[in-house]
Amino acid sequence: MKYKNVIASRKGGQEVLQVVENDLRAPLARQARIKVLSAAVCRPDITARRGEALYSGTPLGQKMPFVPGYAVIGFVDAIGKEVSEVAVGDRVGALTVTGGYSEYIYRSSDRLIPVPATLDPAEAIPLILNYIVAYQALHRSARVKSGDKVLIIGASGGIGTAFLQLGRLANLTMYGIASRSKHPVLAEYGATPIDYKAQDFIEVIHQAEPDGLDAVFDGMMRLSYIKGGLSLLKRRGRMVSYGEPESLAALFRILGTCFMTNLLPNGKSFKLYGTSFYAFNKRPFLEDWAVLFRLLEEGKIKPVIAKRYPILEAAKANELLESGQITGNIVLLAPELL
Ligand SMILES: NC(=O)c1ccc[n+]([C@@H]2O[C@H](COP(=O)([O-])OP(=O)(O)OC[C@H]3O[C@@H](n4cnc5c(N)ncnc54)[C@H](OP(=O)(O)O)[C@@H]3O)[C@@H](O)[C@H]2O)c1
């Protein structure tokens, strides 16, 4: 039997994404074979494909060709002889980092997340990456509390809209930076929108919140935003940056700012957040995904899905994400779910 996936044949634009056919083999002893129902399309897929990811050009960089795709949900279709954690038919998710643009994937069975089968795979897939980033930045890195005043830099994207929904649930007063055409979604979740092309966000927030902000969440990872955000924090305010730096040099400059901020006796703190590839199948990730799945089940969150594509049309999905025109998430789905 055969299955198909989408490979990036070399560095480049979405034209390097090609559908290829593979043999469907039996899983290895400790592996599960997963029939993919939904897969995420996200910014890191693009930077890895373009060779613009942080470690590109270093021995840690993405080797070509590769199958992009940072997260999947599916059901276990076959298991190896030594697998005890999952059974055939179980609904599971995985933070794959690469490999998700595929009809089937093989994963070590101890690196799978239990996902309630009652959830719509299209609505659940943003929880595996975008919502866990927002949830952990809010509740583990910044430890927000009801009534906190926060700024979300990059509020209209996949992670930004997760911040808006989770921030509203946490009863935060929110300001969000996004381009003007996307302001309606910010307003829908109760955030005050700021247009980064026409307004000076520092001025706007100084006027609205003269006592300063409790937390700033930054998805852009640019020093100008980081320094501006830090200047807006009140004493004991927390800055959390979760974006991908443009280069190793940019990362070092940001790390320097982080170190200095945490050293200065002004009570402000600055943390960098990243999903840990190695720790994701442990607490607190499993606990936090369980909370997110429950919130989705209870209808308390509802990911904004801008567009759904069949898995093998990942190139079109990448083109749309790169165009910057969408608000929220793009998801890839098994054709039977479309
Ligand atoms: N830490 C982690 O573990 C982790 C995991 C996944 C992703 N990331 C990173 O998080 C960042 C956001 O990811 P995402 O998936 O949410 O991306 P996305 O869906 O592409 O959203 C990015 C948003 O940024 C907005 N934007 C672009 N330029 C801007 C500017 N100058 N000022 C403010 N907003 C601007 C864009 O919309 P408008 O400009 O039109 O408003 C877009 O909606 C990326 O850097 C990504 O690599 C980190």
Short mmCIF file of N, CA, C and O in Angstrom, two decimals, residues 175 192-194 199-209 232:
data_model
loop_
_atom_site.label_atom_id
_atom_site.label_comp_id
_atom_site.label_asym_id
_atom_site.label_seq_id
_atom_site.Cartn_x
_atom_site.Cartn_y
_atom_site.Cartn_z
N TYR A 175 -4.61 45.11 24.91
CA TYR A 175 -4.29 45.96 23.77
C TYR A 175 -3.60 45.05 22.77
O TYR A 175 -2.80 44.18 23.17
N THR A 192 -8.27 46.38 22.62
CA THR A 192 -8.18 47.67 21.95
C THR A 192 -7.13 47.54 20.85
O THR A 192 -5.95 47.28 21.15
N PRO A 193 -7.52 47.68 19.57
CA PRO A 193 -6.54 47.48 18.50
C PRO A 193 -5.65 48.70 18.28
O PRO A 193 -6.11 49.84 18.38
N ILE A 194 -4.39 48.45 17.95
CA ILE A 194 -3.45 49.52 17.62
C ILE A 194 -2.85 49.18 16.25
O ILE A 194 -2.38 48.06 16.04
N GLN A 199 0.00 54.21 13.96
CA GLN A 199 0.00 54.71 15.34
C GLN A 199 1.30 54.33 16.05
O GLN A 199 1.89 53.27 15.75
N ASP A 200 1.69 55.16 17.01
CA ASP A 200 2.84 54.84 17.85
C ASP A 200 2.29 54.12 19.08
O ASP A 200 1.61 54.73 19.91
N PHE A 201 2.57 52.82 19.17
CA PHE A 201 1.92 52.04 20.24
C PHE A 201 2.32 52.52 21.63
O PHE A 201 1.54 52.46 22.58
N ILE A 202 3.56 53.05 21.74
CA ILE A 202 4.02 53.50 23.06
C ILE A 202 3.17 54.70 23.51
O ILE A 202 2.67 54.75 24.64
N GLU A 203 2.96 55.61 22.57
CA GLU A 203 2.16 56.80 22.87
C GLU A 203 0.72 56.42 23.24
O GLU A 203 0.16 56.90 24.22
N VAL A 204 0.14 55.52 22.41
CA VAL A 204 -1.27 55.12 22.64
C VAL A 204 -1.42 54.53 24.05
O VAL A 204 -2.34 54.88 24.80
N ILE A 205 -0.49 53.65 24.42
CA ILE A 205 -0.65 52.96 25.71
C ILE A 205 -0.29 53.88 26.88
O ILE A 205 -0.95 53.84 27.92
N HIS A 206 0.71 54.74 26.68
CA HIS A 206 1.03 55.72 27.73
C HIS A 206 -0.20 56.53 28.09
O HIS A 206 -0.48 56.79 29.26
N GLN A 207 -0.94 56.93 27.07
CA GLN A 207 -2.14 57.75 27.32
C GLN A 207 -3.24 56.95 27.98
O GLN A 207 -3.90 57.40 28.92
N ALA A 208 -3.44 55.71 27.47
CA ALA A 208 -4.56 54.90 27.99
C ALA A 208 -4.25 54.32 29.37
O ALA A 208 -5.15 54.15 30.19
N GLU A 209 -2.99 53.96 29.61
CA GLU A 209 -2.61 53.29 30.87
C GLU A 209 -1.41 54.00 31.47
O GLU A 209 -0.28 53.50 31.44
N LEU A 232 6.91 50.11 28.70
CA LEU A 232 5.51 50.27 29.09
C LEU A 232 5.14 49.51 30.37
O LEU A 232 4.04 49.66 30.90
#
